[in-house]
């Protein structure tokens, strides 16, 4: 299982939000590139980067910072937040991003998603961000008419294999991941499931690994020292 240190960028700084609320943020690094280099140097295998400003505005607003991160580390970087056009996908790939994560646009525009899956499937993931089993959009502010499991089945049916599931209510709260939903998702055929939201300790990661998940994203626990990269590295050898 790959553990992805999260770097969420807001107004050019590396921050963490509580339950996705833009006004409830804590700055951990003034320069997100420093955070990227730190996690890379400490043994991260892959980085998860989110343009929070883009998630709310619908346009990539921190692309230059993200390109600087890609240039500064020698591990792959996946990026989400405000990716709603093919031009943005192409731009990020040209800047060195390895995997593009589509969120709101995936829930809103089926034809766009099918088209992008045909063109970029190996470089695409979809983020299923949910509150009470309802998929949320636009920086987690709005709801949609989609439920988690049927939406995941649809994504897999069009060839998107990597899905990021976030329980919004647990994000940044250190309350543990939503194991019930993650178990249900993990049972779907061909899925490469990444868990996000609520991970608070190495024990949470051990549990997710036992479920057979492809990956897990950790943010606040890592930034606040409840989880260390040394523990994550030791997990690989177990």
PDB file of C-alpha atoms in Angstrom:
ATOM      1  CA  UNK A   1       0.000   0.000   0.000  1.00  0.00           C
ATOM      2  CA  UNK A   2       1.295   3.437  -0.948  1.00  0.00           C
ATOM      3  CA  UNK A   3       1.003   6.160   1.683  1.00  0.00           C
ATOM      4  CA  UNK A   4       0.659   9.610   0.109  1.00  0.00           C
ATOM      5  CA  UNK A   5       1.703  12.636   2.183  1.00  0.00           C
ATOM      6  CA  UNK A   6      -0.819  15.378   1.392  1.00  0.00           C
ATOM      7  CA  UNK A   7       0.196  18.902   0.425  1.00  0.00           C
ATOM      8  CA  UNK A   8      -2.830  21.169   0.239  1.00  0.00           C
ATOM      9  CA  UNK A   9      -2.058  24.572  -1.248  1.00  0.00           C
ATOM     10  CA  UNK A  10      -4.036  27.664  -0.308  1.00  0.00           C
ATOM     11  CA  UNK A  11      -2.838  31.155  -1.256  1.00  0.00           C
ATOM     12  CA  UNK A  12       0.594  29.735  -2.015  1.00  0.00           C
ATOM     13  CA  UNK A  13       1.059  28.042   1.362  1.00  0.00           C
ATOM     14  CA  UNK A  14       0.832  24.422   2.535  1.00  0.00           C
ATOM     15  CA  UNK A  15      -2.190  24.180   4.815  1.00  0.00           C
ATOM     16  CA  UNK A  16      -4.695  21.714   6.224  1.00  0.00           C
ATOM     17  CA  UNK A  17      -8.422  22.341   6.427  1.00  0.00           C
ATOM     18  CA  UNK A  18     -10.954  20.914   8.852  1.00  0.00           C
ATOM     19  CA  UNK A  19     -13.808  19.145   7.036  1.00  0.00           C
ATOM     20  CA  UNK A  20     -12.941  21.052   3.855  1.00  0.00           C
ATOM     21  CA  UNK A  21     -13.895  24.470   5.248  1.00  0.00           C
ATOM     22  CA  UNK A  22     -11.797  27.117   3.471  1.00  0.00           C
ATOM     23  CA  UNK A  23     -11.900  29.510   6.426  1.00  0.00           C
ATOM     24  CA  UNK A  24     -10.789  26.841   8.925  1.00  0.00           C
ATOM     25  CA  UNK A  25      -7.192  26.300   7.863  1.00  0.00           C
ATOM     26  CA  UNK A  26      -3.819  25.886   9.551  1.00  0.00           C
ATOM     27  CA  UNK A  27      -0.609  26.875   7.763  1.00  0.00           C
ATOM     28  CA  UNK A  28       2.171  24.294   8.139  1.00  0.00           C
ATOM     29  CA  UNK A  29       4.652  25.499   5.499  1.00  0.00           C
ATOM     30  CA  UNK A  30       4.933  28.933   3.914  1.00  0.00           C
ATOM     31  CA  UNK A  31       6.521  27.207   0.918  1.00  0.00           C
ATOM     32  CA  UNK A  32       4.796  23.988  -0.265  1.00  0.00           C
ATOM     33  CA  UNK A  33       7.979  22.991  -2.098  1.00  0.00           C
ATOM     34  CA  UNK A  34       9.728  22.675   1.282  1.00  0.00           C
ATOM     35  CA  UNK A  35       7.003  20.301   2.436  1.00  0.00           C
ATOM     36  CA  UNK A  36       7.393  18.231  -0.727  1.00  0.00           C
ATOM     37  CA  UNK A  37      11.152  17.979  -0.340  1.00  0.00           C
ATOM     38  CA  UNK A  38      10.789  17.071   3.347  1.00  0.00           C
ATOM     39  CA  UNK A  39       8.423  14.167   2.704  1.00  0.00           C
ATOM     40  CA  UNK A  40      10.480  13.004  -0.280  1.00  0.00           C
ATOM     41  CA  UNK A  41      13.712  13.086   1.724  1.00  0.00           C
ATOM     42  CA  UNK A  42      12.026  11.126   4.521  1.00  0.00           C
ATOM     43  CA  UNK A  43      11.050   8.310   2.181  1.00  0.00           C
ATOM     44  CA  UNK A  44       7.692   9.116   0.569  1.00  0.00           C
ATOM     45  CA  UNK A  45       7.022   7.147  -2.625  1.00  0.00           C
ATOM     46  CA  UNK A  46       4.306   9.420  -4.054  1.00  0.00           C
ATOM     47  CA  UNK A  47       2.895  12.866  -3.179  1.00  0.00           C
ATOM     48  CA  UNK A  48      -0.736  13.969  -3.142  1.00  0.00           C
ATOM     49  CA  UNK A  49      -1.100  17.680  -3.946  1.00  0.00           C
ATOM     50  CA  UNK A  50      -4.351  19.662  -3.917  1.00  0.00           C
ATOM     51  CA  UNK A  51      -4.909  23.169  -5.271  1.00  0.00           C
ATOM     52  CA  UNK A  52      -7.470  24.273  -2.691  1.00  0.00           C
ATOM     53  CA  UNK A  53      -7.958  27.649  -4.336  1.00  0.00           C
ATOM     54  CA  UNK A  54      -8.669  25.845  -7.584  1.00  0.00           C
ATOM     55  CA  UNK A  55     -11.129  23.493  -5.895  1.00  0.00           C
ATOM     56  CA  UNK A  56     -13.260  26.456  -4.875  1.00  0.00           C
ATOM     57  CA  UNK A  57     -12.787  28.613  -7.986  1.00  0.00           C
ATOM     58  CA  UNK A  58     -12.793  25.915 -10.672  1.00  0.00           C
ATOM     59  CA  UNK A  59      -9.490  27.033 -12.220  1.00  0.00           C
ATOM     60  CA  UNK A  60      -5.905  25.970 -11.572  1.00  0.00           C
ATOM     61  CA  UNK A  61      -4.520  28.781  -9.433  1.00  0.00           C
ATOM     62  CA  UNK A  62      -1.342  27.232  -8.054  1.00  0.00           C
ATOM     63  CA  UNK A  63      -0.008  25.550 -11.185  1.00  0.00           C
ATOM     64  CA  UNK A  64       3.399  27.252 -10.951  1.00  0.00           C
ATOM     65  CA  UNK A  65       3.868  26.088  -7.354  1.00  0.00           C
ATOM     66  CA  UNK A  66       2.851  22.568  -8.331  1.00  0.00           C
ATOM     67  CA  UNK A  67       5.305  22.588 -11.237  1.00  0.00           C
ATOM     68  CA  UNK A  68       8.024  23.677  -8.792  1.00  0.00           C
ATOM     69  CA  UNK A  69       7.142  20.706  -6.579  1.00  0.00           C
ATOM     70  CA  UNK A  70       7.428  18.314  -9.533  1.00  0.00           C
ATOM     71  CA  UNK A  71      10.821  19.806 -10.405  1.00  0.00           C
ATOM     72  CA  UNK A  72      12.075  19.586  -6.815  1.00  0.00           C
ATOM     73  CA  UNK A  73      11.369  15.891  -6.120  1.00  0.00           C
ATOM     74  CA  UNK A  74      12.233  12.670  -7.897  1.00  0.00           C
ATOM     75  CA  UNK A  75       9.027  10.833  -6.984  1.00  0.00           C
ATOM     76  CA  UNK A  76       5.661  10.984  -8.776  1.00  0.00           C
ATOM     77  CA  UNK A  77       3.091  13.630  -7.892  1.00  0.00           C
ATOM     78  CA  UNK A  78      -0.682  13.410  -8.225  1.00  0.00           C
ATOM     79  CA  UNK A  79      -2.727  16.610  -8.319  1.00  0.00           C
ATOM     80  CA  UNK A  80      -6.358  17.535  -7.760  1.00  0.00           C
ATOM     81  CA  UNK A  81      -8.386  20.688  -7.252  1.00  0.00           C
ATOM     82  CA  UNK A  82     -10.126  22.749  -9.935  1.00  0.00           C
ATOM     83  CA  UNK A  83      -9.356  20.403 -12.826  1.00  0.00           C
ATOM     84  CA  UNK A  84     -12.376  20.842 -15.075  1.00  0.00           C
ATOM     85  CA  UNK A  85     -11.038  21.123 -18.637  1.00  0.00           C
ATOM     86  CA  UNK A  86      -8.904  19.042 -20.962  1.00  0.00           C
ATOM     87  CA  UNK A  87      -6.543  21.994 -21.294  1.00  0.00           C
ATOM     88  CA  UNK A  88      -5.867  21.890 -17.549  1.00  0.00           C
ATOM     89  CA  UNK A  89      -5.195  18.163 -17.692  1.00  0.00           C
ATOM     90  CA  UNK A  90      -2.723  18.618 -20.532  1.00  0.00           C
ATOM     91  CA  UNK A  91      -1.072  21.565 -18.811  1.00  0.00           C
ATOM     92  CA  UNK A  92      -0.465  19.630 -15.604  1.00  0.00           C
ATOM     93  CA  UNK A  93       0.903  16.618 -17.491  1.00  0.00           C
ATOM     94  CA  UNK A  94       3.280  18.914 -19.366  1.00  0.00           C
ATOM     95  CA  UNK A  95       4.392  20.400 -16.029  1.00  0.00           C
ATOM     96  CA  UNK A  96       5.459  16.971 -14.797  1.00  0.00           C
ATOM     97  CA  UNK A  97       2.413  15.760 -12.874  1.00  0.00           C
ATOM     98  CA  UNK A  98       2.060  11.968 -12.998  1.00  0.00           C
ATOM     99  CA  UNK A  99      -1.621  11.576 -12.134  1.00  0.00           C
ATOM    100  CA  UNK A 100      -4.535  13.993 -12.514  1.00  0.00           C
ATOM    101  CA  UNK A 101      -7.448  13.754 -10.092  1.00  0.00           C
ATOM    102  CA  UNK A 102     -10.834  14.969 -11.312  1.00  0.00           C
ATOM    103  CA  UNK A 103     -13.430  15.794  -8.679  1.00  0.00           C
ATOM    104  CA  UNK A 104     -16.436  18.067  -9.231  1.00  0.00           C
ATOM    105  CA  UNK A 105     -16.375  17.808 -13.021  1.00  0.00           C
ATOM    106  CA  UNK A 106     -16.553  14.015 -12.809  1.00  0.00           C
ATOM    107  CA  UNK A 107     -19.789  14.199 -10.827  1.00  0.00           C
ATOM    108  CA  UNK A 108     -21.333  16.851 -13.084  1.00  0.00           C
ATOM    109  CA  UNK A 109     -20.379  16.037 -16.682  1.00  0.00           C
ATOM    110  CA  UNK A 110     -20.613  12.395 -17.709  1.00  0.00           C
ATOM    111  CA  UNK A 111     -19.735  12.953 -21.371  1.00  0.00           C
ATOM    112  CA  UNK A 112     -16.611  14.941 -20.458  1.00  0.00           C
ATOM    113  CA  UNK A 113     -15.516  12.202 -18.088  1.00  0.00           C
ATOM    114  CA  UNK A 114     -16.007   9.431 -20.649  1.00  0.00           C
ATOM    115  CA  UNK A 115     -14.017  11.425 -23.211  1.00  0.00           C
ATOM    116  CA  UNK A 116     -11.168  12.080 -20.778  1.00  0.00           C
ATOM    117  CA  UNK A 117     -11.131   8.436 -19.675  1.00  0.00           C
ATOM    118  CA  UNK A 118     -10.635   7.359 -23.285  1.00  0.00           C
ATOM    119  CA  UNK A 119      -7.777   9.799 -23.817  1.00  0.00           C
ATOM    120  CA  UNK A 120      -5.965   9.840 -20.486  1.00  0.00           C
ATOM    121  CA  UNK A 121      -7.145   6.775 -18.524  1.00  0.00           C
ATOM    122  CA  UNK A 122      -3.687   5.700 -17.353  1.00  0.00           C
ATOM    123  CA  UNK A 123      -3.016   9.181 -15.960  1.00  0.00           C
ATOM    124  CA  UNK A 124      -6.453   9.851 -14.449  1.00  0.00           C
ATOM    125  CA  UNK A 125      -8.072   9.265 -11.097  1.00  0.00           C
ATOM    126  CA  UNK A 126     -11.429  10.423  -9.791  1.00  0.00           C
ATOM    127  CA  UNK A 127     -11.998  11.761  -6.321  1.00  0.00           C
ATOM    128  CA  UNK A 128     -15.231  10.667  -4.679  1.00  0.00           C
ATOM    129  CA  UNK A 129     -15.727  13.202  -1.909  1.00  0.00           C
ATOM    130  CA  UNK A 130     -18.800  12.334   0.105  1.00  0.00           C
ATOM    131  CA  UNK A 131     -20.856  13.544   3.026  1.00  0.00           C
ATOM    132  CA  UNK A 132     -23.396  11.022   4.340  1.00  0.00           C
ATOM    133  CA  UNK A 133     -23.104   8.920   1.164  1.00  0.00           C
ATOM    134  CA  UNK A 134     -23.824  11.923  -1.097  1.00  0.00           C
ATOM    135  CA  UNK A 135     -21.054  12.940  -3.494  1.00  0.00           C
ATOM    136  CA  UNK A 136     -20.069  16.589  -2.949  1.00  0.00           C
ATOM    137  CA  UNK A 137     -18.712  19.099  -5.470  1.00  0.00           C
ATOM    138  CA  UNK A 138     -17.104  22.555  -5.744  1.00  0.00           C
ATOM    139  CA  UNK A 139     -14.664  22.339  -2.872  1.00  0.00           C
ATOM    140  CA  UNK A 140     -17.142  20.156  -0.924  1.00  0.00           C
ATOM    141  CA  UNK A 141     -19.615  23.039  -0.673  1.00  0.00           C
ATOM    142  CA  UNK A 142     -22.381  21.618  -2.888  1.00  0.00           C
ATOM    143  CA  UNK A 143     -24.128  18.280  -2.974  1.00  0.00           C
ATOM    144  CA  UNK A 144     -25.023  16.218  -6.034  1.00  0.00           C
ATOM    145  CA  UNK A 145     -27.565  13.590  -7.036  1.00  0.00           C
ATOM    146  CA  UNK A 146     -24.972  10.803  -6.880  1.00  0.00           C
ATOM    147  CA  UNK A 147     -24.422   8.110  -4.273  1.00  0.00           C
ATOM    148  CA  UNK A 148     -20.962   6.702  -3.600  1.00  0.00           C
ATOM    149  CA  UNK A 149     -21.206   3.047  -4.673  1.00  0.00           C
ATOM    150  CA  UNK A 150     -23.236   3.527  -7.895  1.00  0.00           C
ATOM    151  CA  UNK A 151     -20.934   6.375  -8.896  1.00  0.00           C
ATOM    152  CA  UNK A 152     -17.860   4.235  -8.247  1.00  0.00           C
ATOM    153  CA  UNK A 153     -19.316   1.429 -10.360  1.00  0.00           C
ATOM    154  CA  UNK A 154     -19.886   3.846 -13.225  1.00  0.00           C
ATOM    155  CA  UNK A 155     -16.317   5.151 -13.032  1.00  0.00           C
ATOM    156  CA  UNK A 156     -14.904   1.639 -13.147  1.00  0.00           C
ATOM    157  CA  UNK A 157     -17.160   0.777 -16.092  1.00  0.00           C
ATOM    158  CA  UNK A 158     -15.629   3.536 -18.244  1.00  0.00           C
ATOM    159  CA  UNK A 159     -12.073   2.451 -17.488  1.00  0.00           C
ATOM    160  CA  UNK A 160     -11.048   4.663 -14.570  1.00  0.00           C
ATOM    161  CA  UNK A 161      -9.413   2.359 -12.041  1.00  0.00           C
ATOM    162  CA  UNK A 162      -7.900   4.708  -9.449  1.00  0.00           C
ATOM    163  CA  UNK A 163     -10.506   6.188  -7.119  1.00  0.00           C
ATOM    164  CA  UNK A 164      -9.840   8.445  -4.135  1.00  0.00           C
ATOM    165  CA  UNK A 165     -12.554   8.196  -1.487  1.00  0.00           C
ATOM    166  CA  UNK A 166     -12.775  11.023   1.059  1.00  0.00           C
ATOM    167  CA  UNK A 167     -15.218  11.131   3.947  1.00  0.00           C
ATOM    168  CA  UNK A 168     -15.607  14.900   4.278  1.00  0.00           C
ATOM    169  CA  UNK A 169     -16.848  14.709   7.860  1.00  0.00           C
ATOM    170  CA  UNK A 170     -13.621  13.000   8.911  1.00  0.00           C
ATOM    171  CA  UNK A 171     -11.161  15.068   6.902  1.00  0.00           C
ATOM    172  CA  UNK A 172      -8.726  16.883   9.166  1.00  0.00           C
ATOM    173  CA  UNK A 173     -10.497  15.540  12.266  1.00  0.00           C
ATOM    174  CA  UNK A 174      -8.158  12.620  13.133  1.00  0.00           C
ATOM    175  CA  UNK A 175     -11.156  10.405  13.897  1.00  0.00           C
ATOM    176  CA  UNK A 176     -10.146   7.420  11.770  1.00  0.00           C
ATOM    177  CA  UNK A 177     -11.215   6.522   8.208  1.00  0.00           C
ATOM    178  CA  UNK A 178     -14.713   5.419   7.218  1.00  0.00           C
ATOM    179  CA  UNK A 179     -13.963   1.696   7.214  1.00  0.00           C
ATOM    180  CA  UNK A 180     -17.517   0.638   6.432  1.00  0.00           C
ATOM    181  CA  UNK A 181     -17.601   2.516   3.118  1.00  0.00           C
ATOM    182  CA  UNK A 182     -14.004   1.658   2.268  1.00  0.00           C
ATOM    183  CA  UNK A 183     -14.747  -2.072   2.698  1.00  0.00           C
ATOM    184  CA  UNK A 184     -17.716  -1.781   0.347  1.00  0.00           C
ATOM    185  CA  UNK A 185     -15.684   0.080  -2.263  1.00  0.00           C
ATOM    186  CA  UNK A 186     -12.760  -2.316  -2.006  1.00  0.00           C
ATOM    187  CA  UNK A 187     -15.036  -5.188  -3.010  1.00  0.00           C
ATOM    188  CA  UNK A 188     -15.709  -3.627  -6.436  1.00  0.00           C
ATOM    189  CA  UNK A 189     -13.828  -5.381  -9.255  1.00  0.00           C
ATOM    190  CA  UNK A 190     -10.678  -3.785 -10.727  1.00  0.00           C
ATOM    191  CA  UNK A 191     -10.621  -0.883  -8.271  1.00  0.00           C
ATOM    192  CA  UNK A 192      -7.416   0.777  -7.102  1.00  0.00           C
ATOM    193  CA  UNK A 193      -8.747   2.482  -4.008  1.00  0.00           C
ATOM    194  CA  UNK A 194      -7.063   5.325  -2.141  1.00  0.00           C
ATOM    195  CA  UNK A 195      -8.469   6.266   1.269  1.00  0.00           C
ATOM    196  CA  UNK A 196      -8.502   9.868   2.445  1.00  0.00           C
ATOM    197  CA  UNK A 197      -9.916  11.603   5.491  1.00  0.00           C
ATOM    198  CA  UNK A 198      -9.537  10.896   9.188  1.00  0.00           C
ATOM    199  CA  UNK A 199      -6.326   8.856   9.204  1.00  0.00           C
ATOM    200  CA  UNK A 200      -4.792   9.486  12.618  1.00  0.00           C
ATOM    201  CA  UNK A 201      -2.163   6.824  13.311  1.00  0.00           C
ATOM    202  CA  UNK A 202      -0.064   3.949  12.039  1.00  0.00           C
ATOM    203  CA  UNK A 203      -2.800   1.627  13.290  1.00  0.00           C
ATOM    204  CA  UNK A 204      -5.258   3.188  10.846  1.00  0.00           C
ATOM    205  CA  UNK A 205      -2.803   2.526   8.026  1.00  0.00           C
ATOM    206  CA  UNK A 206      -2.301  -1.071   9.128  1.00  0.00           C
ATOM    207  CA  UNK A 207      -6.065  -1.577   9.055  1.00  0.00           C
ATOM    208  CA  UNK A 208      -6.345  -0.116   5.566  1.00  0.00           C
ATOM    209  CA  UNK A 209      -3.528  -2.310   4.350  1.00  0.00           C
ATOM    210  CA  UNK A 210      -5.294  -5.382   5.714  1.00  0.00           C
ATOM    211  CA  UNK A 211      -8.347  -4.386   3.671  1.00  0.00           C
ATOM    212  CA  UNK A 212      -6.148  -4.523   0.563  1.00  0.00           C
ATOM    213  CA  UNK A 213      -6.290  -0.856  -0.427  1.00  0.00           C
ATOM    214  CA  UNK A 214      -3.944   0.488  -3.087  1.00  0.00           C
ATOM    215  CA  UNK A 215      -3.169   3.635  -1.121  1.00  0.00           C
ATOM    216  CA  UNK A 216      -3.933   6.028   1.715  1.00  0.00           C
ATOM    217  CA  UNK A 217      -3.533   9.794   1.986  1.00  0.00           C
ATOM    218  CA  UNK A 218      -2.407  11.331   5.253  1.00  0.00           C
ATOM    219  CA  UNK A 219      -2.185  15.007   6.069  1.00  0.00           C
ATOM    220  CA  UNK A 220      -2.835  16.420   9.508  1.00  0.00           C
ATOM    221  CA  UNK A 221      -1.566  13.347  11.377  1.00  0.00           C
ATOM    222  CA  UNK A 222       1.748  13.619   9.568  1.00  0.00           C
ATOM    223  CA  UNK A 223       2.080  17.380   9.984  1.00  0.00           C
ATOM    224  CA  UNK A 224       1.305  17.209  13.693  1.00  0.00           C
ATOM    225  CA  UNK A 225       3.568  14.251  14.452  1.00  0.00           C
ATOM    226  CA  UNK A 226       0.886  11.694  15.299  1.00  0.00           C
ATOM    227  CA  UNK A 227       2.256   9.681  12.415  1.00  0.00           C
ATOM    228  CA  UNK A 228       5.847   9.699  11.160  1.00  0.00           C
ATOM    229  CA  UNK A 229       7.512   8.822   7.902  1.00  0.00           C
ATOM    230  CA  UNK A 230       9.679   6.370   9.871  1.00  0.00           C
ATOM    231  CA  UNK A 231       6.512   4.484  10.848  1.00  0.00           C
ATOM    232  CA  UNK A 232       5.305   4.582   7.271  1.00  0.00           C
ATOM    233  CA  UNK A 233       8.617   3.205   6.014  1.00  0.00           C
ATOM    234  CA  UNK A 234       8.443   0.380   8.573  1.00  0.00           C
ATOM    235  CA  UNK A 235       4.959  -0.484   7.340  1.00  0.00           C
ATOM    236  CA  UNK A 236       6.411  -1.456   3.963  1.00  0.00           C
ATOM    237  CA  UNK A 237       8.531  -4.181   5.523  1.00  0.00           C
ATOM    238  CA  UNK A 238       5.755  -5.837   7.491  1.00  0.00           C
TER     239      UNK A 238
END
